[in-house]
mmCIF file of C-alpha atoms and ligand atoms in Angstrom:
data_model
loop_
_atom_site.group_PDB
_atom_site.id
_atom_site.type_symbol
_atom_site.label_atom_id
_atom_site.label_comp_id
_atom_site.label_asym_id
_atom_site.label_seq_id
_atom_site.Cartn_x
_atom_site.Cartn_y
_atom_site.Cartn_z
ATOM 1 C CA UNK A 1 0.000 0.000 0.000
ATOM 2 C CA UNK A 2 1.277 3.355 -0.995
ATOM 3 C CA UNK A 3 1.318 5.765 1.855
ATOM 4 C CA UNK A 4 -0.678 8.694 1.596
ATOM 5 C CA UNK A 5 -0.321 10.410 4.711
ATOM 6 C CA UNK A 6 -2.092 13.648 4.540
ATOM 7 C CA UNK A 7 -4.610 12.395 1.756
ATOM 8 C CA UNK A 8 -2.305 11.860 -0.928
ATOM 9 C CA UNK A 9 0.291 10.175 -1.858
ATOM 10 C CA UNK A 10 3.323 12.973 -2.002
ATOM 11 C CA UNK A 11 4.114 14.098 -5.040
ATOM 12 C CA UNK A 12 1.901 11.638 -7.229
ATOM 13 C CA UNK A 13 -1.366 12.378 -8.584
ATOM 14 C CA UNK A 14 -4.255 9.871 -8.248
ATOM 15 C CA UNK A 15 -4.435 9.295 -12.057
ATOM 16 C CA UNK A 16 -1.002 7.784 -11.923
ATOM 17 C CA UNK A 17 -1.299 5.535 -8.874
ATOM 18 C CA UNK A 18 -4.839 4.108 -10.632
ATOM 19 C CA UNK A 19 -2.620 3.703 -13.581
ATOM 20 C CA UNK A 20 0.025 1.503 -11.446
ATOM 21 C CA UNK A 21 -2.271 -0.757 -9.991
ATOM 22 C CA UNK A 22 -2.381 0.997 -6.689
ATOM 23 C CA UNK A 23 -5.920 -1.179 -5.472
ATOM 24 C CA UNK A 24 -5.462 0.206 -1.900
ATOM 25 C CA UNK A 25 -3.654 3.399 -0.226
ATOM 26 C CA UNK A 26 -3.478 4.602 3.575
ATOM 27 C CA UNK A 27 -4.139 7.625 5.689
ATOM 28 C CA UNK A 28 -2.739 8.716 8.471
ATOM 29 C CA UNK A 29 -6.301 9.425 11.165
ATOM 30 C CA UNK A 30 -3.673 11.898 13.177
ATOM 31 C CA UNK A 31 -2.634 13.890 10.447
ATOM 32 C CA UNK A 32 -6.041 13.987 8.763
ATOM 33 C CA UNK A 33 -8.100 14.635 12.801
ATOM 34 C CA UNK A 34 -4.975 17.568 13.442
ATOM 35 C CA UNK A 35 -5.834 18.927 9.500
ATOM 36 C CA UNK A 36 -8.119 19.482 8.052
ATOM 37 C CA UNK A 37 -10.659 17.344 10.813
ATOM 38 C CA UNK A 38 -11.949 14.433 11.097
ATOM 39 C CA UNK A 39 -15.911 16.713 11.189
ATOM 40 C CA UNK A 40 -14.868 18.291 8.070
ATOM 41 C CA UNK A 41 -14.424 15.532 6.301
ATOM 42 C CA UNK A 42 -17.400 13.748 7.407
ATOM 43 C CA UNK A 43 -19.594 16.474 6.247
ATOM 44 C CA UNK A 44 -17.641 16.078 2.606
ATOM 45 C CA UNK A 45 -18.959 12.479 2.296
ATOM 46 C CA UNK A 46 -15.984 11.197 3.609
ATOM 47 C CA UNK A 47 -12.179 10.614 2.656
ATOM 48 C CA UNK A 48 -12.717 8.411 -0.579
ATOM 49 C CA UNK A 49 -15.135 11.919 -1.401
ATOM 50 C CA UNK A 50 -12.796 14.499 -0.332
ATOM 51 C CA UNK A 51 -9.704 12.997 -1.798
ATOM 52 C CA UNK A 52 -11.231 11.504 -5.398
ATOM 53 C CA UNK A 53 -10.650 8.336 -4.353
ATOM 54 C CA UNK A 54 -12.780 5.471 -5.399
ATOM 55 C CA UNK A 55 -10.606 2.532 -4.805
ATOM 56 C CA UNK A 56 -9.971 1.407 -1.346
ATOM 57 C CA UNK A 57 -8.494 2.998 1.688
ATOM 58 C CA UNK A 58 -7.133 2.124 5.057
ATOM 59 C CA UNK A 59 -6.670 4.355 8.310
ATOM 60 C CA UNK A 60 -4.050 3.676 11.088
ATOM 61 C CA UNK A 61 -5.412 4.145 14.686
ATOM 62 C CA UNK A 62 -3.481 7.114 15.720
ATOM 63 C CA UNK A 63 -1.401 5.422 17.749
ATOM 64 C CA UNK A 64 1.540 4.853 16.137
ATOM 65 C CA UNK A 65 2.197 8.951 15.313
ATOM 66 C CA UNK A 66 0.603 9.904 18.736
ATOM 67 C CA UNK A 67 3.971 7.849 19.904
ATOM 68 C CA UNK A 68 6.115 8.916 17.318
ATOM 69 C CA UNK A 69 5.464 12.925 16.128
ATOM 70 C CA UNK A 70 3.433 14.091 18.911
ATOM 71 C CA UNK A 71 5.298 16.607 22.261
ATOM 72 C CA UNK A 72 4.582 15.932 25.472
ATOM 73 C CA UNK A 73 2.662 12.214 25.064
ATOM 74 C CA UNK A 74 0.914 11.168 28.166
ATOM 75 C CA UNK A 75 -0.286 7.390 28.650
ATOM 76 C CA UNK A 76 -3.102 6.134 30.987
ATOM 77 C CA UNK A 77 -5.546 3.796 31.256
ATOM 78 C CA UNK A 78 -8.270 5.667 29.744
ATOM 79 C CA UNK A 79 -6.057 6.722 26.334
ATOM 80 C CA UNK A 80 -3.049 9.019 25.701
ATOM 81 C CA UNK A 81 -2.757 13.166 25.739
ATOM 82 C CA UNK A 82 -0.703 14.769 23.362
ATOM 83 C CA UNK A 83 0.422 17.895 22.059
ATOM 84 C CA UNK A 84 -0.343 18.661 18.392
ATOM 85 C CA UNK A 85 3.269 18.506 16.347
ATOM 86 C CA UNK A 86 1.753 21.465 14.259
ATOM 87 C CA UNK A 87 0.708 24.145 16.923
ATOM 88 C CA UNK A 88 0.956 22.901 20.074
ATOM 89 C CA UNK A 89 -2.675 22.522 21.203
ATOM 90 C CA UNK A 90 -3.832 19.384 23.599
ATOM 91 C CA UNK A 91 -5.803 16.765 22.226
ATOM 92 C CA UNK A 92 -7.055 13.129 23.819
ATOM 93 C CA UNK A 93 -7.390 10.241 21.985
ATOM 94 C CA UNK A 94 -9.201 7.364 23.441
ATOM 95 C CA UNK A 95 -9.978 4.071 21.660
ATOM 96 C CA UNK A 96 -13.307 4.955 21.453
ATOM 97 C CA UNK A 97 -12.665 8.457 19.865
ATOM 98 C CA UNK A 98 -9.956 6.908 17.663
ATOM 99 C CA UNK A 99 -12.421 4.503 16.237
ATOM 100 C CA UNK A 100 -15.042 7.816 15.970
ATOM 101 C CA UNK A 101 -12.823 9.699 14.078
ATOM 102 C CA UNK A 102 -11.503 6.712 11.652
ATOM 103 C CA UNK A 103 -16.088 6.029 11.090
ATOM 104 C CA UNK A 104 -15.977 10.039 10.235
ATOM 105 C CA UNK A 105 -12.952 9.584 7.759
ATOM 106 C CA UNK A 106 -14.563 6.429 6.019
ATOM 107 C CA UNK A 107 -11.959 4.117 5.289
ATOM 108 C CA UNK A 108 -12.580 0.436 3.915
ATOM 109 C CA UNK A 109 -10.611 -0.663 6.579
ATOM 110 C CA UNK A 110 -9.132 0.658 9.936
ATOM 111 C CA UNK A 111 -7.018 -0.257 12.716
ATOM 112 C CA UNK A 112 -7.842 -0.492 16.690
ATOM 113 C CA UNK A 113 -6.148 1.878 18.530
ATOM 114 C CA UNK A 114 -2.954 0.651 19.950
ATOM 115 C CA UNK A 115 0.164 1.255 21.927
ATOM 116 C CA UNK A 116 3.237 0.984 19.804
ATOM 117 C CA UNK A 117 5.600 -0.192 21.991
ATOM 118 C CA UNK A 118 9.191 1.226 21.573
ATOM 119 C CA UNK A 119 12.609 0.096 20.585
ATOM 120 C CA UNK A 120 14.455 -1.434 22.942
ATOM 121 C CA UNK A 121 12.324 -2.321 25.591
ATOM 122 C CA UNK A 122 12.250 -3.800 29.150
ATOM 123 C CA UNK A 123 10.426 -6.838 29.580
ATOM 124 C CA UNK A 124 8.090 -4.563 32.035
ATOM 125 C CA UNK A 125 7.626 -1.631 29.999
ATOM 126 C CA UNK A 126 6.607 -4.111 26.847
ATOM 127 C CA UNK A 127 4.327 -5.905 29.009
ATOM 128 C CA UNK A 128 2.684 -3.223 29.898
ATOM 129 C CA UNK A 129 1.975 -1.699 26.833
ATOM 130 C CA UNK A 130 0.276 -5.021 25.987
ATOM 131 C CA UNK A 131 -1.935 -4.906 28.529
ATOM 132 C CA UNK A 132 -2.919 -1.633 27.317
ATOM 133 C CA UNK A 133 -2.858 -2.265 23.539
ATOM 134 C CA UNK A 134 -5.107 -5.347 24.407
ATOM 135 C CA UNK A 135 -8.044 -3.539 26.349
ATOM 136 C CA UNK A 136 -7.865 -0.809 24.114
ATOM 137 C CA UNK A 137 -8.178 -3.634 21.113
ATOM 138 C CA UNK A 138 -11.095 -4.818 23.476
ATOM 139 C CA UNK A 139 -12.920 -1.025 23.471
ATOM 140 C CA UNK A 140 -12.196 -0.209 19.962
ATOM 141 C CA UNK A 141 -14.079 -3.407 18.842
ATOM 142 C CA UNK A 142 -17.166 -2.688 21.442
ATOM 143 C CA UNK A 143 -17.393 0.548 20.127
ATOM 144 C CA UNK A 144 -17.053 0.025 16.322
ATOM 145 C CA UNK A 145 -19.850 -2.441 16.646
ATOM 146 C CA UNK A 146 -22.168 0.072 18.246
ATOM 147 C CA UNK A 147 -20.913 2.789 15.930
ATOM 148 C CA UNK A 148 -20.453 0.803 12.766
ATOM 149 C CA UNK A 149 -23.631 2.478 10.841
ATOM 150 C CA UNK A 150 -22.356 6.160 11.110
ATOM 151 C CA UNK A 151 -20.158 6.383 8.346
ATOM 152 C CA UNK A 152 -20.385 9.469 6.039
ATOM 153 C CA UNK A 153 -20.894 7.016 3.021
ATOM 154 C CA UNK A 154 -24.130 5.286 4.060
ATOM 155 C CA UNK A 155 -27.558 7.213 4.453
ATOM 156 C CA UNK A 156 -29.232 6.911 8.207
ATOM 157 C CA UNK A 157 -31.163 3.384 6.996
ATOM 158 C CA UNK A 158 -29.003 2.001 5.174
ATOM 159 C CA UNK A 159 -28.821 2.839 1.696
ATOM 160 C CA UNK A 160 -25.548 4.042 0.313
ATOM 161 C CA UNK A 161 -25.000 7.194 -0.965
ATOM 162 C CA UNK A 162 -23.927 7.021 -4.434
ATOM 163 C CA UNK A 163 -20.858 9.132 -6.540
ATOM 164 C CA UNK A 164 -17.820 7.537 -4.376
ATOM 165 C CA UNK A 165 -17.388 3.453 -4.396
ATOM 166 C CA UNK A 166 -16.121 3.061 -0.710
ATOM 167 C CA UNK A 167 -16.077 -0.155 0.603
ATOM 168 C CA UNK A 168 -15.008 -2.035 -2.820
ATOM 169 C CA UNK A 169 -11.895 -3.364 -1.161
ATOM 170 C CA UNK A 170 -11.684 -7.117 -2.210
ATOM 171 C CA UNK A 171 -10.491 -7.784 1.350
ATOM 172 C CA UNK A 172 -13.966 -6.818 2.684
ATOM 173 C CA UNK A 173 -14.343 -9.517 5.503
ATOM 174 C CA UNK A 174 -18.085 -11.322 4.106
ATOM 175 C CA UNK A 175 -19.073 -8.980 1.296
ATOM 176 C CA UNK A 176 -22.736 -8.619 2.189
ATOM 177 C CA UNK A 177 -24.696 -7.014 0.352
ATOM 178 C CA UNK A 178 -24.297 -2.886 -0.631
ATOM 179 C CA UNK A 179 -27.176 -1.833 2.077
ATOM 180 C CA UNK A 180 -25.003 -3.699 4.927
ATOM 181 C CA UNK A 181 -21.447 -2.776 4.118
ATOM 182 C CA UNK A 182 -19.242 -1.433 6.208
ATOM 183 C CA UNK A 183 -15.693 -0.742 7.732
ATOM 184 C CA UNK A 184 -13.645 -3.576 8.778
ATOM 185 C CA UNK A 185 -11.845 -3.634 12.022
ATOM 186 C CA UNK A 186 -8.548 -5.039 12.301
ATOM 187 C CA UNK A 187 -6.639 -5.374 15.202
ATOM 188 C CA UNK A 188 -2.569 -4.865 15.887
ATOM 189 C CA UNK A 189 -0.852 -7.639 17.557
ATOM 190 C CA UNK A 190 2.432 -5.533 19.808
ATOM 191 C CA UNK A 191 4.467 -7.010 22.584
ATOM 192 C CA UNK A 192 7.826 -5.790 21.572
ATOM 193 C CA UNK A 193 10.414 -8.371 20.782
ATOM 194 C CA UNK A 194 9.410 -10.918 23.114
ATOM 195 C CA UNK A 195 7.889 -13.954 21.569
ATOM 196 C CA UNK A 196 5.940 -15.168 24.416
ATOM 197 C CA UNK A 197 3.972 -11.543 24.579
ATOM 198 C CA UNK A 198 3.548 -11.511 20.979
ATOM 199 C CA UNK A 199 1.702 -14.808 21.558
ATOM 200 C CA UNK A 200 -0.238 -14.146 24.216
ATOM 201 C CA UNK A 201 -1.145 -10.862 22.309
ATOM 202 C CA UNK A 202 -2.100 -12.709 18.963
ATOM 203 C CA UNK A 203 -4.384 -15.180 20.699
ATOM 204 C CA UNK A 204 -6.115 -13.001 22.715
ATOM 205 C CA UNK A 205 -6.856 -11.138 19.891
ATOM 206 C CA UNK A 206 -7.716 -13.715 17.650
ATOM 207 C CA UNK A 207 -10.748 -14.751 20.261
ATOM 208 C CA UNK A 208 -12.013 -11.477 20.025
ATOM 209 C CA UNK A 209 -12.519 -11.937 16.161
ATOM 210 C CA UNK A 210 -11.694 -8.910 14.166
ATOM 211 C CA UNK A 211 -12.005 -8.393 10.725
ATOM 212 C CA UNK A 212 -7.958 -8.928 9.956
ATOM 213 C CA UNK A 213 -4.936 -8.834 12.095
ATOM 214 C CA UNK A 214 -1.924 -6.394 12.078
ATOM 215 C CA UNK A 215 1.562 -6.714 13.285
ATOM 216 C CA UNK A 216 2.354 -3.428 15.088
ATOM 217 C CA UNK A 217 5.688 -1.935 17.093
ATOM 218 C CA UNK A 218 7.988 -3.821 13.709
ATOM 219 C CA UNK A 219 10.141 -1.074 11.986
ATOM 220 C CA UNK A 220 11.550 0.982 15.202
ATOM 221 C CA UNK A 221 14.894 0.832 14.900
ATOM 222 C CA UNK A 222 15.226 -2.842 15.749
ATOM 223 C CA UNK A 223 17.685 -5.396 13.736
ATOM 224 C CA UNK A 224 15.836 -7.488 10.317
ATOM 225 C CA UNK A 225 16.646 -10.432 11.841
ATOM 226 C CA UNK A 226 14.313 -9.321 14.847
ATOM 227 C CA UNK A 227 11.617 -8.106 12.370
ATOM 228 C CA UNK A 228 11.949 -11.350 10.616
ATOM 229 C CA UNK A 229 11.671 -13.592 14.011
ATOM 230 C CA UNK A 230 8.441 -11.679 15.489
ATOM 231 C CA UNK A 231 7.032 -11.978 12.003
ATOM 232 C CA UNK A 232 7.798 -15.641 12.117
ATOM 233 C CA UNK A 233 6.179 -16.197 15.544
ATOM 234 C CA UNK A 234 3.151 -14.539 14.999
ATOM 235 C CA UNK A 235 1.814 -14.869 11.619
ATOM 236 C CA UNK A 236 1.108 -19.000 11.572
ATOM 237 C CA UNK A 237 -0.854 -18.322 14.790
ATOM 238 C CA UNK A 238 -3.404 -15.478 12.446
ATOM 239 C CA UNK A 239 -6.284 -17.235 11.059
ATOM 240 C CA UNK A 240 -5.507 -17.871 7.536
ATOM 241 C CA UNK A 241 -8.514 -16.605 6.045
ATOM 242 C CA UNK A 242 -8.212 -13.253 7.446
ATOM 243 C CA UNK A 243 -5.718 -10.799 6.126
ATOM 244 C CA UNK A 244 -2.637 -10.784 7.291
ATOM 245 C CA UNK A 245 -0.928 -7.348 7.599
ATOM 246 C CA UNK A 246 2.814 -6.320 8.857
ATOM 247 C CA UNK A 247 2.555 -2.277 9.078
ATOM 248 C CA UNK A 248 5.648 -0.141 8.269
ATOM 249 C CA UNK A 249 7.978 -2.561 6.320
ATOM 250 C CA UNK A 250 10.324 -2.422 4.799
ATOM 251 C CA UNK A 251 13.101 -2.642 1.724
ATOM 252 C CA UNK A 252 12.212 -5.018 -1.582
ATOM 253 C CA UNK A 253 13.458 -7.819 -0.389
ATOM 254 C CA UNK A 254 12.026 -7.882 2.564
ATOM 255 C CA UNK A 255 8.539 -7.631 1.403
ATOM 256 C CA UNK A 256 9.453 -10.134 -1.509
ATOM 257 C CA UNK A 257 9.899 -12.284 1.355
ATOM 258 C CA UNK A 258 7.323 -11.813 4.069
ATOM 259 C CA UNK A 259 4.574 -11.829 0.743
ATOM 260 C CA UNK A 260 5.922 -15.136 0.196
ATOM 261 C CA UNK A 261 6.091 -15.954 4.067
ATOM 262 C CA UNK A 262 2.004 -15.362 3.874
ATOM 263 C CA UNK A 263 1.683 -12.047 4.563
ATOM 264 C CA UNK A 264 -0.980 -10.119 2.503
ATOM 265 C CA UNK A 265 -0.681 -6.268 3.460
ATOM 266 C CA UNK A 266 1.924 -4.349 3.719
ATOM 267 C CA UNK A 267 2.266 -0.411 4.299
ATOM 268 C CA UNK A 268 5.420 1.816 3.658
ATOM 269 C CA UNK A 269 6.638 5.474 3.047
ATOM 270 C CA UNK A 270 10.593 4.385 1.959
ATOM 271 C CA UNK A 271 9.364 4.291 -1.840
ATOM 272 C CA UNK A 272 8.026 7.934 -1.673
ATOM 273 C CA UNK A 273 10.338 9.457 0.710
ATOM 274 C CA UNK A 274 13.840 7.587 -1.025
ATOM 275 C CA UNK A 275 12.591 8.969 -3.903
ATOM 276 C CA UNK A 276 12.261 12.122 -2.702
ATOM 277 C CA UNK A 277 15.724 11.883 -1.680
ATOM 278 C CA UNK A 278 16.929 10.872 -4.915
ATOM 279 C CA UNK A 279 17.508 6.579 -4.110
ATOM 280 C CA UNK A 280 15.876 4.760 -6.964
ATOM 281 C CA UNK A 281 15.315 0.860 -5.914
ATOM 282 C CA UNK A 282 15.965 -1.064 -9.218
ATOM 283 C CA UNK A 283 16.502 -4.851 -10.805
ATOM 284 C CA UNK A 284 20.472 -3.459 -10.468
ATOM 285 C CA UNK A 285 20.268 -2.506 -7.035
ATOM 286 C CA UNK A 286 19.841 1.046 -5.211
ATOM 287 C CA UNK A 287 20.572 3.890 -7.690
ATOM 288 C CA UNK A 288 21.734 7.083 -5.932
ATOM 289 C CA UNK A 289 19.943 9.578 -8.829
ATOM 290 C CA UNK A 290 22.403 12.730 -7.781
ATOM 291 C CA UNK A 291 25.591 10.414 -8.446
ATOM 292 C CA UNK A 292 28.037 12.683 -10.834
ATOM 293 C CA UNK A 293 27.965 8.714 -12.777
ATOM 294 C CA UNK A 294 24.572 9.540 -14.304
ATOM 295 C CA UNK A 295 25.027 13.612 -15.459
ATOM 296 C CA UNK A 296 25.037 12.061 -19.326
ATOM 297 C CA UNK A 297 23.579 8.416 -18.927
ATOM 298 C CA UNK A 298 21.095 8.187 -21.240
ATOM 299 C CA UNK A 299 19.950 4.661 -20.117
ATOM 300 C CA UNK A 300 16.266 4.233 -18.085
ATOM 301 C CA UNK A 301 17.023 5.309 -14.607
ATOM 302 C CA UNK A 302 15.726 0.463 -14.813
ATOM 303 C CA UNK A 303 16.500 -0.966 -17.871
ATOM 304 C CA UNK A 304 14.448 -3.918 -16.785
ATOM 305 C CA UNK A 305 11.499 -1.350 -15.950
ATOM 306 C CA UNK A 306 8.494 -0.730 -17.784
ATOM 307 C CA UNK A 307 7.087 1.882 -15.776
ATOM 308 C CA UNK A 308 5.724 5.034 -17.775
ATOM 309 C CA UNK A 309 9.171 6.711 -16.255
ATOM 310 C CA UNK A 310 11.441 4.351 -17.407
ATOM 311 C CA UNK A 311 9.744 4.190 -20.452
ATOM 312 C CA UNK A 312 10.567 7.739 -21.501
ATOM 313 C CA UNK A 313 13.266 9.428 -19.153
ATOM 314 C CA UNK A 314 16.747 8.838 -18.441
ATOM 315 C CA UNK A 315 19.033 8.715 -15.796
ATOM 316 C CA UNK A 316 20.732 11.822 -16.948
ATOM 317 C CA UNK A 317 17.412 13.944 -17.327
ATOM 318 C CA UNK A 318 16.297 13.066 -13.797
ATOM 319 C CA UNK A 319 19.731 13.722 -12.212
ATOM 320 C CA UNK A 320 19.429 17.208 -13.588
ATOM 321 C CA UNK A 321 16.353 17.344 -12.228
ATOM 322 C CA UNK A 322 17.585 16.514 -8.844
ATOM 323 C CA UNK A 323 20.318 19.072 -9.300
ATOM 324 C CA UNK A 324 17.802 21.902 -10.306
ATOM 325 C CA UNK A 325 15.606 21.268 -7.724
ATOM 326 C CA UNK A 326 13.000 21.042 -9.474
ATOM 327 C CA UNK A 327 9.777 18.923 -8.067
ATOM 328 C CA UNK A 328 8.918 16.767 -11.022
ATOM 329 C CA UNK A 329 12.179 14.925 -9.828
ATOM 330 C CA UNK A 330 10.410 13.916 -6.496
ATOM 331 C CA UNK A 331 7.324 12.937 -8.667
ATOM 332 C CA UNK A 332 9.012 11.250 -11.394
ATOM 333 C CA UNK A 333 11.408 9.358 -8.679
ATOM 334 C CA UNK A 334 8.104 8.047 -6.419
ATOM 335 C CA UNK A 335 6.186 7.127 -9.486
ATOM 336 C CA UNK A 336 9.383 4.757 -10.788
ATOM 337 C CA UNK A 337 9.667 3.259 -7.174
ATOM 338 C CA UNK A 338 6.181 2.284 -6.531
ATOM 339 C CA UNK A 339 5.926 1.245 -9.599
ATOM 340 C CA UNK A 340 9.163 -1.723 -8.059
ATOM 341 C CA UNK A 341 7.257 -2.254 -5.243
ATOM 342 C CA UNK A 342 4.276 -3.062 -6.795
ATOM 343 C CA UNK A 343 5.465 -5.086 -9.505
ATOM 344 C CA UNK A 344 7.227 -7.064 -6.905
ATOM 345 C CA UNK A 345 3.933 -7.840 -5.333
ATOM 346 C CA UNK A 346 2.493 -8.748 -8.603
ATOM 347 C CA UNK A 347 5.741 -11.235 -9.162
ATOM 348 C CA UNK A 348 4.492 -12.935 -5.794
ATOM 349 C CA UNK A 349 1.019 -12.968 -6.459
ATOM 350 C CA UNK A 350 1.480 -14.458 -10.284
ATOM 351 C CA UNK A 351 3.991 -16.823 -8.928
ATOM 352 C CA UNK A 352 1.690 -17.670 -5.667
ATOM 353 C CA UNK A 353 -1.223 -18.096 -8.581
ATOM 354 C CA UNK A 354 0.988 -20.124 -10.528
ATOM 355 C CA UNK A 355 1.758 -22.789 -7.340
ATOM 356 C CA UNK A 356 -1.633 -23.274 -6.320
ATOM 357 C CA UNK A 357 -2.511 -23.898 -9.869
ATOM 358 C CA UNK A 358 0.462 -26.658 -10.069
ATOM 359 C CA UNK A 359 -0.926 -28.319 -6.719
ATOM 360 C CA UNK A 360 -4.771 -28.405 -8.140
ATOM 361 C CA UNK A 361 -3.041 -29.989 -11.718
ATOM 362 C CA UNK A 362 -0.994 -32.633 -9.273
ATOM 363 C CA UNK A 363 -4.084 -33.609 -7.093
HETATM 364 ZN ZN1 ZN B 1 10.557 2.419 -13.735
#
């Protein structure tokens, strides 16, 4: 999933992400609740409305830029305070509230709020936050099923509102029919890098029967081979006809290799933002655009590329670029990398296609 923060995906119109392939994207609920509201979108239909958006959407909780952007955090019981990153003002998110503001934005699917536990850890401080991230988990469920009805996208009674096509996501949980669609709830396993809490996180959850499952608190600054070995512990435990999401990961390979561990969803800015900052993933490696190498290579920035970049620029034109500052560089850069990362999902998929069909042809 492309990362679309604020309600877009930086630097990269919506015409060119539906003409990648993009099926899903993600918002960020705190940067969209700080600006431009949660209550403003609502009264715009909703975020598929507001944005143009008419393929599917997901919303984080909150949580995970409450813990990392916000001043002056606060944790208790009842939810955390923070200060706002942009002016400074106090704001309280519950799970409740969190789960409010994600039925006002719309999303196909969003996330219980959590507690993304940090990197390292005590044993203490991760258990903890577990014990918080799972009664939150608890309250964000009780609430979306009393709330689930209010989204900006279905009329009071049930009929949908037409013009926007939320709630298309093929991962929608039973698919009932249009009048009783809505959100789907998935919950974030956390319990830092200790295997027994991520267990005793995952089943827990798993009894409480959400929509689709998360793996949460990955990506802060611990080692791959830790990523790798929570991954490894908690995914055969999700049930397998449930999505199966690892949020904030990671580099090519490593999303080559968790698709083909089983893992369905994935989320992450380093496409956009490398490309903003000139590193081009490619069959060849990492390309460093700015190098002096490329001022009058007039190969594809990927030879083994087909995206509409590659297709018509080369490595010399968007070096200059670079050099000049001038933003089509970040725009041309983002559109060549997510057009890797999502062929590399399309590899796994054809190939994971391609398996099951041998294993039906050898039954
Ligand atoms: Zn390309």
């Amino acid at each position: 999933m492309p990362v679309g923060t604020q309600g877009a995906v930086k630097a990269v119109p919506h015409e060119m992400l539906e003409a990648l392939d993009a099926e899903i994207i993600l918002g960020n609920t705190y940067h969209l609740y700080l600006r431009p509201g949660h209550e403003a979108i609502r009264s715009m239909g909703g975020l598929h409305r507001f944005m143009s958006w008419p393929r599917a959407l997901l919303t984080d909780s909150g949580g995970f830029q409450v813990y990392s952007l916000s001043q002056l955090r606060k944790v208790s019981d009842d939810g955390v305070q923070f200060r706002s990153h942009l002016d400074g003002s106090s704001h309280f998110f519950t799970p409740e509230h969190s789960i409010d503001v994600q039925i006002a934005l719309g999303a196909d699917v969003i996330m219980a709020f959590d507690e993304c536990t940090e990197y390292p850890a005590s044993r203490g401080r991760a258990e903890e936050s577990l014990r918080l991230t799972m009664a939150w988990a608890e309250r964000s469920l009780a609430h979306f099923r009393a709330h689930r009805d209010e989204v900006p996208w279905r009329r009071q009674g049930g009929s949908q509102v037409p013009i926007s096509e939320p709630g298309t996501a093929r991962i929608s949980p039973d698919n009932p029919s249009d009048d009783h669609r809505t959100q789907s709830l998935f919950a974030i396993v956390q319990g830092g890098m200790y295997r027994d809490l991520r267990r005793q996180c995952t089943e827990r959850l798993v009894e409480m029967a959400f929509d689709g499952y998360a793996i949460g608190g990955l990506s802060v600054g611990e080692p791959r081979e830790l990523t790798l070995e929570v991954i490894s512990e908690v995914l055969p435990l999700l049930p397998r006809d449930k999505p199966r999401y690892v949020m904030g990961v990671g580099y090519p390979d490593e999303i080559e290799q968790y698709a083909r561990m089983g893992v369905d969803m994935m989320d992450c800015v380093l496409p956009t933002r490398a490309a903003r900052h000139a590193l081009l993933f490619t069959s060849e490696g990492r390309v460093n655009i700015k190098n002096k190498q490329y001022a009058e290579d007039q190969n594809p920035p990927d030879p083994a590329c087909s995206c509409p970049v590659c297709r018509r620029y080369s490595r010399a034109y968007l070096r200059h670029l670079m050099q000049a500052g001038e933003p089509l560089a970040a725009t041309l850069n983002s559109i060549h990398n997510l057009a890797f990362y999502l062929g590399i999902m399309q590899r796994v998929r054809n190939s994971l296609e391609a398996d099951s069909q041998q294993l039906t042809a050898d039954r």
